[in-house]
Amino acid sequence: MSNSKLYKGSLNTIILQLLNQHNKMYGYEITQKVKALTKGELNITEGALYPALHKLEAEGLLDVEVAKVDNRLRKYYKLTDTGTKETVNKLEELADYIKTMQALVNPKLA
Amino acid sequence: MSNSKLYKGSLNTIILQLLNQHNKMYGYEITQKVKALTKGELNITEGALYPALHKLEAEGLLDVEVAKVDNRLRKYYKLTDTGTKETVNKLEELADYIKTMQALVNPKLA
DNA sequence: TTCTTATGCATAATAAACTTAGGTATATTT
DNA sequence: AAATATACCTAAGTTTATTATGCATAAGAA
């Protein structure tokens, strides 16, 4: 993912928000989109991504739709209503995290 | 620590930066300082803190000095030179993390 | 045309970080 | 006297991600 440990725990937030922005995406597409948006700084490993997608689906946050393109399989994921609500929570948590960490790191500005 | 998973991986950064700001601190003091600075949002658990302090010491980033106050033990930790350098790295990583996550979450501003 | 890279999915073993749940001990407050 | 605060600690278990694989098709390079 990155040599920085700070990304630990951020994967679900990233997945949900990408699906929030792009409606439906498949796994490989997510890895490429993250790489592009972060200019190579963040590389989602498949060993992390696929289990995460399966878990989000099992929790009812994502729906899957299988498609065949160029004779190759794709699994398109999209947010459920519950998933959309959870995305809002995750984004709030991210904003809170950033605010809290900045308060810790630079208490003068708090 | 917090109900948000985003803090996973942030503990070392927090410890190092607190020691960077306050010169020397002991474990319990760190938990209270974090609680105060974050207005209760972040509570470092002792099960996470003490092993983390021991590891940072073993890696040569912290020095320990034992003191007895009111007949109770205190272990004061402070940054070594290496620890000070590593703190700079951690703070850069945090800034990069925030920038990257904001680029992912709000690509319009990127 | 063969070999490598890209696309696309997946899991299993291991490692790292943290939670939960204990344990010990002294000081202070109720 | 009992509960809370101070102050340290570890061990079992969970979560999250890494590393290492595996399978299969398409496209590009040698």
PDB file of C-alpha atoms (C1' of nucleotides) in Angstrom:
ATOM      1  CA  MET A   1       0.000   0.000   0.000  1.00  0.00           C
ATOM      2  CA  SER A   2       2.665   2.479   1.085  1.00  0.00           C
ATOM      3  CA  ASN A   3       5.808   2.469   3.206  1.00  0.00           C
ATOM      4  CA  SER A   4       3.902   4.720   5.612  1.00  0.00           C
ATOM      5  CA  LYS A   5       1.883   2.885   8.239  1.00  0.00           C
ATOM      6  CA  LEU A   6      -0.614   5.717   8.462  1.00  0.00           C
ATOM      7  CA  TYR A   7      -2.671   4.217   5.641  1.00  0.00           C
ATOM      8  CA  LYS A   8      -3.537   1.223   7.797  1.00  0.00           C
ATOM      9  CA  GLY A   9      -7.268   1.422   8.384  1.00  0.00           C
ATOM     10  CA  SER A  10      -7.900   3.751   5.454  1.00  0.00           C
ATOM     11  CA  LEU A  11      -8.651   1.176   2.782  1.00  0.00           C
ATOM     12  CA  ASN A  12     -12.393   0.922   3.381  1.00  0.00           C
ATOM     13  CA  THR A  13     -12.706   4.698   3.365  1.00  0.00           C
ATOM     14  CA  ILE A  14     -10.880   4.844   0.044  1.00  0.00           C
ATOM     15  CA  ILE A  15     -12.971   2.105  -1.554  1.00  0.00           C
ATOM     16  CA  LEU A  16     -16.267   3.554  -0.403  1.00  0.00           C
ATOM     17  CA  GLN A  17     -15.452   7.079  -1.479  1.00  0.00           C
ATOM     18  CA  LEU A  18     -14.236   5.974  -4.922  1.00  0.00           C
ATOM     19  CA  LEU A  19     -17.479   4.083  -5.449  1.00  0.00           C
ATOM     20  CA  ASN A  20     -19.335   7.108  -4.183  1.00  0.00           C
ATOM     21  CA  GLN A  21     -17.722   9.192  -6.903  1.00  0.00           C
ATOM     22  CA  HIS A  22     -17.716   6.735  -9.787  1.00  0.00           C
ATOM     23  CA  ASN A  23     -20.930   4.795  -9.269  1.00  0.00           C
ATOM     24  CA  LYS A  24     -19.586   1.385 -10.237  1.00  0.00           C
ATOM     25  CA  MET A  25     -16.042   0.076 -10.419  1.00  0.00           C
ATOM     26  CA  TYR A  26     -14.256  -3.259 -10.532  1.00  0.00           C
ATOM     27  CA  GLY A  27     -11.316  -4.256  -8.397  1.00  0.00           C
ATOM     28  CA  TYR A  28      -8.495  -3.810 -10.839  1.00  0.00           C
ATOM     29  CA  GLU A  29      -9.938  -0.472 -11.876  1.00  0.00           C
ATOM     30  CA  ILE A  30      -9.797   0.674  -8.251  1.00  0.00           C
ATOM     31  CA  THR A  31      -6.095  -0.159  -7.951  1.00  0.00           C
ATOM     32  CA  GLN A  32      -5.356   1.802 -11.130  1.00  0.00           C
ATOM     33  CA  LYS A  33      -7.517   4.756 -10.142  1.00  0.00           C
ATOM     34  CA  VAL A  34      -5.829   5.037  -6.751  1.00  0.00           C
ATOM     35  CA  LYS A  35      -2.418   4.852  -8.361  1.00  0.00           C
ATOM     36  CA  ALA A  36      -3.355   7.599 -10.808  1.00  0.00           C
ATOM     37  CA  LEU A  37      -5.033   9.911  -8.289  1.00  0.00           C
ATOM     38  CA  THR A  38      -2.092   9.659  -5.903  1.00  0.00           C
ATOM     39  CA  LYS A  39       0.555   9.890  -8.647  1.00  0.00           C
ATOM     40  CA  GLY A  40       1.939   6.502  -7.666  1.00  0.00           C
ATOM     41  CA  GLU A  41       2.259   7.282  -3.966  1.00  0.00           C
ATOM     42  CA  LEU A  42      -0.412   4.769  -3.006  1.00  0.00           C
ATOM     43  CA  ASN A  43      -0.570   1.285  -4.476  1.00  0.00           C
ATOM     44  CA  ILE A  44      -3.410  -0.884  -3.236  1.00  0.00           C
ATOM     45  CA  THR A  45      -2.260  -4.487  -3.161  1.00  0.00           C
ATOM     46  CA  GLU A  46      -4.682  -7.087  -4.455  1.00  0.00           C
ATOM     47  CA  GLY A  47      -4.168  -9.163  -1.336  1.00  0.00           C
ATOM     48  CA  ALA A  48      -5.680  -6.294   0.633  1.00  0.00           C
ATOM     49  CA  LEU A  49      -8.257  -5.123  -1.870  1.00  0.00           C
ATOM     50  CA  TYR A  50     -10.152  -8.287  -2.749  1.00  0.00           C
ATOM     51  CA  PRO A  51     -10.749  -9.477   0.808  1.00  0.00           C
ATOM     52  CA  ALA A  52     -11.848  -5.943   1.690  1.00  0.00           C
ATOM     53  CA  LEU A  53     -14.346  -5.866  -1.173  1.00  0.00           C
ATOM     54  CA  HIS A  54     -15.716  -9.256  -0.163  1.00  0.00           C
ATOM     55  CA  LYS A  55     -16.125  -8.097   3.406  1.00  0.00           C
ATOM     56  CA  LEU A  56     -17.880  -4.876   2.455  1.00  0.00           C
ATOM     57  CA  GLU A  57     -20.204  -6.916   0.284  1.00  0.00           C
ATOM     58  CA  ALA A  58     -20.879  -9.398   3.103  1.00  0.00           C
ATOM     59  CA  GLU A  59     -21.699  -6.469   5.380  1.00  0.00           C
ATOM     60  CA  GLY A  60     -24.241  -5.223   2.891  1.00  0.00           C
ATOM     61  CA  LEU A  61     -22.420  -2.042   1.921  1.00  0.00           C
ATOM     62  CA  LEU A  62     -21.716  -3.120  -1.648  1.00  0.00           C
ATOM     63  CA  ASP A  63     -23.595  -4.915  -4.405  1.00  0.00           C
ATOM     64  CA  VAL A  64     -21.825  -6.951  -7.061  1.00  0.00           C
ATOM     65  CA  GLU A  65     -22.571  -7.402 -10.732  1.00  0.00           C
ATOM     66  CA  VAL A  66     -20.480  -9.740 -12.833  1.00  0.00           C
ATOM     67  CA  ALA A  67     -19.664  -8.810 -16.408  1.00  0.00           C
ATOM     68  CA  LYS A  68     -17.571 -10.292 -19.198  1.00  0.00           C
ATOM     69  CA  VAL A  69     -15.471  -7.867 -21.225  1.00  0.00           C
ATOM     70  CA  ASP A  70     -13.040  -9.046 -23.921  1.00  0.00           C
ATOM     71  CA  ASN A  71     -13.597 -12.580 -22.706  1.00  0.00           C
ATOM     72  CA  ARG A  72     -12.285 -11.553 -19.271  1.00  0.00           C
ATOM     73  CA  LEU A  73     -14.211 -11.442 -16.016  1.00  0.00           C
ATOM     74  CA  ARG A  74     -15.020  -8.239 -14.193  1.00  0.00           C
ATOM     75  CA  LYS A  75     -16.852  -7.805 -10.930  1.00  0.00           C
ATOM     76  CA  TYR A  76     -18.464  -4.416 -10.735  1.00  0.00           C
ATOM     77  CA  TYR A  77     -19.138  -3.120  -7.255  1.00  0.00           C
ATOM     78  CA  LYS A  78     -21.513  -0.325  -6.334  1.00  0.00           C
ATOM     79  CA  LEU A  79     -22.740   1.182  -3.081  1.00  0.00           C
ATOM     80  CA  THR A  80     -25.976   0.023  -1.508  1.00  0.00           C
ATOM     81  CA  ASP A  81     -28.091   2.568   0.372  1.00  0.00           C
ATOM     82  CA  THR A  82     -26.443   1.403   3.573  1.00  0.00           C
ATOM     83  CA  GLY A  83     -23.077   1.748   1.872  1.00  0.00           C
ATOM     84  CA  THR A  84     -23.830   5.320   0.885  1.00  0.00           C
ATOM     85  CA  LYS A  85     -24.709   6.194   4.475  1.00  0.00           C
ATOM     86  CA  GLU A  86     -21.588   4.497   5.750  1.00  0.00           C
ATOM     87  CA  THR A  87     -19.520   6.464   3.250  1.00  0.00           C
ATOM     88  CA  VAL A  88     -20.759   9.677   4.838  1.00  0.00           C
ATOM     89  CA  ASN A  89     -19.666   8.354   8.237  1.00  0.00           C
ATOM     90  CA  LYS A  90     -16.257   7.344   6.938  1.00  0.00           C
ATOM     91  CA  LEU A  91     -15.678  10.767   5.431  1.00  0.00           C
ATOM     92  CA  GLU A  92     -16.646  12.409   8.703  1.00  0.00           C
ATOM     93  CA  GLU A  93     -14.261  10.118  10.532  1.00  0.00           C
ATOM     94  CA  LEU A  94     -11.500  11.084   8.122  1.00  0.00           C
ATOM     95  CA  ALA A  95     -12.168  14.788   8.663  1.00  0.00           C
ATOM     96  CA  ASP A  96     -12.170  14.229  12.440  1.00  0.00           C
ATOM     97  CA  TYR A  97      -8.984  12.205  12.253  1.00  0.00           C
ATOM     98  CA  ILE A  98      -7.215  14.952  10.341  1.00  0.00           C
ATOM     99  CA  LYS A  99      -8.449  17.622  12.738  1.00  0.00           C
ATOM    100  CA  THR A 100      -7.433  15.584  15.783  1.00  0.00           C
ATOM    101  CA  MET A 101      -3.994  14.748  14.457  1.00  0.00           C
ATOM    102  CA  GLN A 102      -3.352  18.357  13.577  1.00  0.00           C
ATOM    103  CA  ALA A 103      -4.370  19.332  17.107  1.00  0.00           C
ATOM    104  CA  LEU A 104      -1.866  16.818  18.463  1.00  0.00           C
ATOM    105  CA  VAL A 105       0.931  17.776  16.132  1.00  0.00           C
ATOM    106  CA  ASN A 106       0.413  21.500  16.179  1.00  0.00           C
ATOM    107  CA  PRO A 107      -1.439  22.378  19.392  1.00  0.00           C
ATOM    108  CA  LYS A 108      -0.722  26.089  18.873  1.00  0.00           C
ATOM    109  CA  LEU A 109      -3.376  26.153  16.178  1.00  0.00           C
ATOM    110  CA  ALA A 110      -5.974  24.267  18.178  1.00  0.00           C
TER     111      ALA A 110
ATOM    112  CA  MET B   1      -7.834   4.242  21.071  1.00  0.00           C
ATOM    113  CA  SER B   2     -10.890   5.394  19.130  1.00  0.00           C
ATOM    114  CA  ASN B   3     -13.845   3.779  17.392  1.00  0.00           C
ATOM    115  CA  SER B   4     -12.324   5.022  14.149  1.00  0.00           C
ATOM    116  CA  LYS B   5      -9.859   2.646  12.541  1.00  0.00           C
ATOM    117  CA  LEU B   6      -7.974   5.506  10.944  1.00  0.00           C
ATOM    118  CA  TYR B   7      -5.797   5.935  14.021  1.00  0.00           C
ATOM    119  CA  LYS B   8      -4.280   2.521  13.440  1.00  0.00           C
ATOM    120  CA  GLY B   9      -0.656   3.196  12.592  1.00  0.00           C
ATOM    121  CA  SER B  10      -0.617   6.687  14.100  1.00  0.00           C
ATOM    122  CA  LEU B  11       0.515   5.835  17.615  1.00  0.00           C
ATOM    123  CA  ASN B  12       4.264   6.121  17.035  1.00  0.00           C
ATOM    124  CA  THR B  13       3.790   9.459  15.313  1.00  0.00           C
ATOM    125  CA  ILE B  14       1.780  10.718  18.275  1.00  0.00           C
ATOM    126  CA  ILE B  15       4.292   9.513  20.858  1.00  0.00           C
ATOM    127  CA  LEU B  16       7.280  10.925  19.016  1.00  0.00           C
ATOM    128  CA  GLN B  17       5.700  14.305  18.405  1.00  0.00           C
ATOM    129  CA  LEU B  18       4.549  14.651  22.028  1.00  0.00           C
ATOM    130  CA  LEU B  19       8.076  13.924  23.214  1.00  0.00           C
ATOM    131  CA  ASN B  20       9.347  16.359  20.626  1.00  0.00           C
ATOM    132  CA  GLN B  21       7.189  19.068  22.158  1.00  0.00           C
ATOM    133  CA  HIS B  22       7.522  18.254  25.851  1.00  0.00           C
ATOM    134  CA  ASN B  23      11.100  16.999  26.121  1.00  0.00           C
ATOM    135  CA  LYS B  24      10.433  14.214  28.589  1.00  0.00           C
ATOM    136  CA  MET B  25       7.223  12.418  29.512  1.00  0.00           C
ATOM    137  CA  TYR B  26       6.168   9.218  31.221  1.00  0.00           C
ATOM    138  CA  GLY B  27       3.614   6.757  29.918  1.00  0.00           C
ATOM    139  CA  TYR B  28       0.630   7.670  32.016  1.00  0.00           C
ATOM    140  CA  GLU B  29       1.295  11.330  31.340  1.00  0.00           C
ATOM    141  CA  ILE B  30       1.139  10.639  27.610  1.00  0.00           C
ATOM    142  CA  THR B  31      -2.291   9.025  27.894  1.00  0.00           C
ATOM    143  CA  GLN B  32      -3.608  12.018  29.859  1.00  0.00           C
ATOM    144  CA  LYS B  33      -2.038  14.581  27.544  1.00  0.00           C
ATOM    145  CA  VAL B  34      -3.554  12.932  24.484  1.00  0.00           C
ATOM    146  CA  LYS B  35      -6.950  12.784  26.152  1.00  0.00           C
ATOM    147  CA  ALA B  36      -6.735  16.479  27.042  1.00  0.00           C
ATOM    148  CA  LEU B  37      -5.426  17.690  23.680  1.00  0.00           C
ATOM    149  CA  THR B  38      -8.112  15.772  21.782  1.00  0.00           C
ATOM    150  CA  LYS B  39     -10.897  16.656  24.223  1.00  0.00           C
ATOM    151  CA  GLY B  40     -11.504  13.013  24.958  1.00  0.00           C
ATOM    152  CA  GLU B  41     -11.758  11.916  21.340  1.00  0.00           C
ATOM    153  CA  LEU B  42      -8.568   9.874  21.510  1.00  0.00           C
ATOM    154  CA  ASN B  43      -7.768   7.551  24.395  1.00  0.00           C
ATOM    155  CA  ILE B  44      -4.494   5.690  24.141  1.00  0.00           C
ATOM    156  CA  THR B  45      -4.889   2.281  25.724  1.00  0.00           C
ATOM    157  CA  GLU B  46      -2.076   1.141  27.969  1.00  0.00           C
ATOM    158  CA  GLY B  47      -1.976  -2.191  26.163  1.00  0.00           C
ATOM    159  CA  ALA B  48      -0.954  -0.291  23.038  1.00  0.00           C
ATOM    160  CA  LEU B  49       1.185   2.407  24.630  1.00  0.00           C
ATOM    161  CA  TYR B  50       3.622   0.458  26.776  1.00  0.00           C
ATOM    162  CA  PRO B  51       4.663  -2.062  24.129  1.00  0.00           C
ATOM    163  CA  ALA B  52       5.052   0.846  21.689  1.00  0.00           C
ATOM    164  CA  LEU B  53       7.330   2.725  24.096  1.00  0.00           C
ATOM    165  CA  HIS B  54       9.410  -0.383  24.665  1.00  0.00           C
ATOM    166  CA  LYS B  55       9.781  -0.919  20.952  1.00  0.00           C
ATOM    167  CA  LEU B  56      10.777   2.685  20.261  1.00  0.00           C
ATOM    168  CA  GLU B  57      13.358   2.380  23.005  1.00  0.00           C
ATOM    169  CA  ALA B  58      14.681  -0.894  21.605  1.00  0.00           C
ATOM    170  CA  GLU B  59      15.005   0.777  18.208  1.00  0.00           C
ATOM    171  CA  GLY B  60      17.085   3.530  19.741  1.00  0.00           C
ATOM    172  CA  LEU B  61      14.580   6.342  19.224  1.00  0.00           C
ATOM    173  CA  LEU B  62      13.930   6.866  22.922  1.00  0.00           C
ATOM    174  CA  ASP B  63      15.978   6.967  26.110  1.00  0.00           C
ATOM    175  CA  VAL B  64      14.525   6.031  29.488  1.00  0.00           C
ATOM    176  CA  GLU B  65      15.156   7.454  32.912  1.00  0.00           C
ATOM    177  CA  VAL B  66      13.467   5.941  35.950  1.00  0.00           C
ATOM    178  CA  ALA B  67      12.292   8.192  38.752  1.00  0.00           C
ATOM    179  CA  LYS B  68      10.404   7.734  41.992  1.00  0.00           C
ATOM    180  CA  VAL B  69       7.757  10.318  42.790  1.00  0.00           C
ATOM    181  CA  ASP B  70       5.483  10.036  45.829  1.00  0.00           C
ATOM    182  CA  ASN B  71       6.775   6.520  46.285  1.00  0.00           C
ATOM    183  CA  ARG B  72       5.467   5.589  42.859  1.00  0.00           C
ATOM    184  CA  LEU B  73       7.514   4.598  39.836  1.00  0.00           C
ATOM    185  CA  ARG B  74       7.757   6.730  36.738  1.00  0.00           C
ATOM    186  CA  LYS B  75       9.629   5.995  33.534  1.00  0.00           C
ATOM    187  CA  TYR B  76      10.519   9.188  31.746  1.00  0.00           C
ATOM    188  CA  TYR B  77      11.089   8.873  28.035  1.00  0.00           C
ATOM    189  CA  LYS B  78      12.883  11.357  25.823  1.00  0.00           C
ATOM    190  CA  LEU B  79      13.950  11.452  22.198  1.00  0.00           C
ATOM    191  CA  THR B  80      17.436  10.425  21.174  1.00  0.00           C
ATOM    192  CA  ASP B  81      19.087  12.211  18.249  1.00  0.00           C
ATOM    193  CA  THR B  82      17.894   9.410  16.004  1.00  0.00           C
ATOM    194  CA  GLY B  83      14.441   9.772  17.513  1.00  0.00           C
ATOM    195  CA  THR B  84      14.380  13.475  16.724  1.00  0.00           C
ATOM    196  CA  LYS B  85      15.268  12.766  13.103  1.00  0.00           C
ATOM    197  CA  GLU B  86      12.634  10.053  12.889  1.00  0.00           C
ATOM    198  CA  THR B  87      10.065  12.476  14.288  1.00  0.00           C
ATOM    199  CA  VAL B  88      10.696  14.777  11.354  1.00  0.00           C
ATOM    200  CA  ASN B  89      10.094  11.861   9.002  1.00  0.00           C
ATOM    201  CA  LYS B  90       6.888  10.878  10.767  1.00  0.00           C
ATOM    202  CA  LEU B  91       5.546  14.404  10.570  1.00  0.00           C
ATOM    203  CA  GLU B  92       6.320  14.515   6.862  1.00  0.00           C
ATOM    204  CA  GLU B  93       4.569  11.206   6.409  1.00  0.00           C
ATOM    205  CA  LEU B  94       1.528  12.561   8.230  1.00  0.00           C
ATOM    206  CA  ALA B  95       1.438  15.658   6.024  1.00  0.00           C
ATOM    207  CA  ASP B  96       1.763  13.452   2.927  1.00  0.00           C
ATOM    208  CA  TYR B  97      -0.939  11.119   4.181  1.00  0.00           C
ATOM    209  CA  ILE B  98      -3.354  13.992   4.704  1.00  0.00           C
ATOM    210  CA  LYS B  99      -2.574  15.456   1.294  1.00  0.00           C
ATOM    211  CA  THR B 100      -2.991  12.107  -0.416  1.00  0.00           C
ATOM    212  CA  MET B 101      -6.251  11.268   1.327  1.00  0.00           C
ATOM    213  CA  GLN B 102      -7.658  14.666   0.472  1.00  0.00           C
ATOM    214  CA  ALA B 103      -6.691  14.099  -3.157  1.00  0.00           C
ATOM    215  CA  LEU B 104      -8.549  10.789  -3.096  1.00  0.00           C
ATOM    216  CA  VAL B 105     -11.589  12.086  -1.298  1.00  0.00           C
ATOM    217  CA  ASN B 106     -11.850  15.407  -3.049  1.00  0.00           C
ATOM    218  CA  PRO B 107     -10.074  15.081  -6.407  1.00  0.00           C
ATOM    219  CA  LYS B 108     -11.575  18.381  -7.601  1.00  0.00           C
ATOM    220  CA  LEU B 109      -9.137  20.237  -5.370  1.00  0.00           C
ATOM    221  CA  ALA B 110      -6.096  18.221  -6.412  1.00  0.00           C
TER     222      ALA B 110
ATOM    223  C1'  DT C   1       6.386 -16.933 -32.382  1.00  0.00           C
ATOM    224  C1'  DT C   2       7.671 -17.043 -27.934  1.00  0.00           C
ATOM    225  C1'  DC C   3       8.185 -14.366 -23.875  1.00  0.00           C
ATOM    226  C1'  DT C   4       6.855 -10.676 -21.053  1.00  0.00           C
ATOM    227  C1'  DT C   5       3.664  -7.363 -19.448  1.00  0.00           C
ATOM    228  C1'  DA C   6      -1.006  -6.006 -18.585  1.00  0.00           C
ATOM    229  C1'  DT C   7      -5.580  -7.236 -17.263  1.00  0.00           C
ATOM    230  C1'  DG C   8      -8.569  -9.563 -13.879  1.00  0.00           C
ATOM    231  C1'  DC C   9      -9.868 -12.572 -10.356  1.00  0.00           C
ATOM    232  C1'  DA C  10      -8.609 -15.143  -5.894  1.00  0.00           C
ATOM    233  C1'  DT C  11      -6.575 -17.248  -1.381  1.00  0.00           C
ATOM    234  C1'  DA C  12      -3.180 -18.667   2.322  1.00  0.00           C
ATOM    235  C1'  DA C  13       0.672 -17.854   5.465  1.00  0.00           C
ATOM    236  C1'  DT C  14       2.810 -14.426   7.868  1.00  0.00           C
ATOM    237  C1'  DA C  15       3.577  -9.940  10.165  1.00  0.00           C
ATOM    238  C1'  DA C  16       2.283  -5.736  12.521  1.00  0.00           C
ATOM    239  C1'  DA C  17      -0.716  -2.962  15.336  1.00  0.00           C
ATOM    240  C1'  DC C  18      -4.114  -2.674  18.452  1.00  0.00           C
ATOM    241  C1'  DT C  19      -7.989  -4.323  21.780  1.00  0.00           C
ATOM    242  C1'  DT C  20      -9.439  -6.661  25.548  1.00  0.00           C
ATOM    243  C1'  DA C  21      -8.619  -8.478  29.682  1.00  0.00           C
ATOM    244  C1'  DG C  22      -6.159  -9.337  32.985  1.00  0.00           C
ATOM    245  C1'  DG C  23      -2.182  -8.422  36.930  1.00  0.00           C
ATOM    246  C1'  DT C  24       0.568  -5.590  40.670  1.00  0.00           C
ATOM    247  C1'  DA C  25       1.104  -1.613  43.670  1.00  0.00           C
ATOM    248  C1'  DT C  26       0.669   3.100  45.947  1.00  0.00           C
ATOM    249  C1'  DA C  27      -2.019   7.529  46.729  1.00  0.00           C
ATOM    250  C1'  DT C  28      -6.076  10.086  47.055  1.00  0.00           C
ATOM    251  C1'  DT C  29     -10.815  10.924  47.404  1.00  0.00           C
ATOM    252  C1'  DT C  30     -15.503   9.645  48.883  1.00  0.00           C
TER     253       DT C  30
ATOM    254  C1'  DA D   1     -13.615   1.195  54.024  1.00  0.00           C
ATOM    255  C1'  DA D   2     -14.244   1.395  49.291  1.00  0.00           C
ATOM    256  C1'  DA D   3     -13.620   3.473  45.063  1.00  0.00           C
ATOM    257  C1'  DT D   4     -10.976   6.145  41.980  1.00  0.00           C
ATOM    258  C1'  DA D   5      -6.634   7.860  40.263  1.00  0.00           C
ATOM    259  C1'  DT D   6      -1.897   7.112  39.450  1.00  0.00           C
ATOM    260  C1'  DA D   7       1.699   4.079  37.424  1.00  0.00           C
ATOM    261  C1'  DC D   8       3.700   0.220  35.580  1.00  0.00           C
ATOM    262  C1'  DC D   9       3.197  -4.377  32.886  1.00  0.00           C
ATOM    263  C1'  DT D  10       1.969  -8.665  29.728  1.00  0.00           C
ATOM    264  C1'  DA D  11      -0.692 -12.239  27.109  1.00  0.00           C
ATOM    265  C1'  DA D  12      -4.421 -13.882  24.117  1.00  0.00           C
ATOM    266  C1'  DG D  13      -7.013 -12.670  20.449  1.00  0.00           C
ATOM    267  C1'  DT D  14      -8.627  -9.653  16.466  1.00  0.00           C
ATOM    268  C1'  DT D  15      -8.026  -6.756  12.604  1.00  0.00           C
ATOM    269  C1'  DT D  16      -5.555  -5.188   8.709  1.00  0.00           C
ATOM    270  C1'  DA D  17      -2.316  -5.478   5.430  1.00  0.00           C
ATOM    271  C1'  DT D  18       1.972  -7.816   3.140  1.00  0.00           C
ATOM    272  C1'  DT D  19       3.995 -11.313   0.688  1.00  0.00           C
ATOM    273  C1'  DA D  20       3.694 -15.064  -2.032  1.00  0.00           C
ATOM    274  C1'  DT D  21       1.231 -17.705  -4.687  1.00  0.00           C
ATOM    275  C1'  DG D  22      -2.252 -19.496  -8.250  1.00  0.00           C
ATOM    276  C1'  DC D  23      -5.322 -19.360 -12.481  1.00  0.00           C
ATOM    277  C1'  DA D  24      -6.627 -17.346 -16.947  1.00  0.00           C
ATOM    278  C1'  DT D  25      -6.940 -14.189 -21.174  1.00  0.00           C
ATOM    279  C1'  DA D  26      -5.093 -10.203 -24.076  1.00  0.00           C
ATOM    280  C1'  DA D  27      -1.637  -7.415 -25.949  1.00  0.00           C
ATOM    281  C1'  DG D  28       2.924  -6.008 -26.979  1.00  0.00           C
ATOM    282  C1'  DA D  29       7.942  -6.821 -27.502  1.00  0.00           C
ATOM    283  C1'  DA D  30      11.869  -9.582 -28.897  1.00  0.00           C
TER     284       DA D  30
END
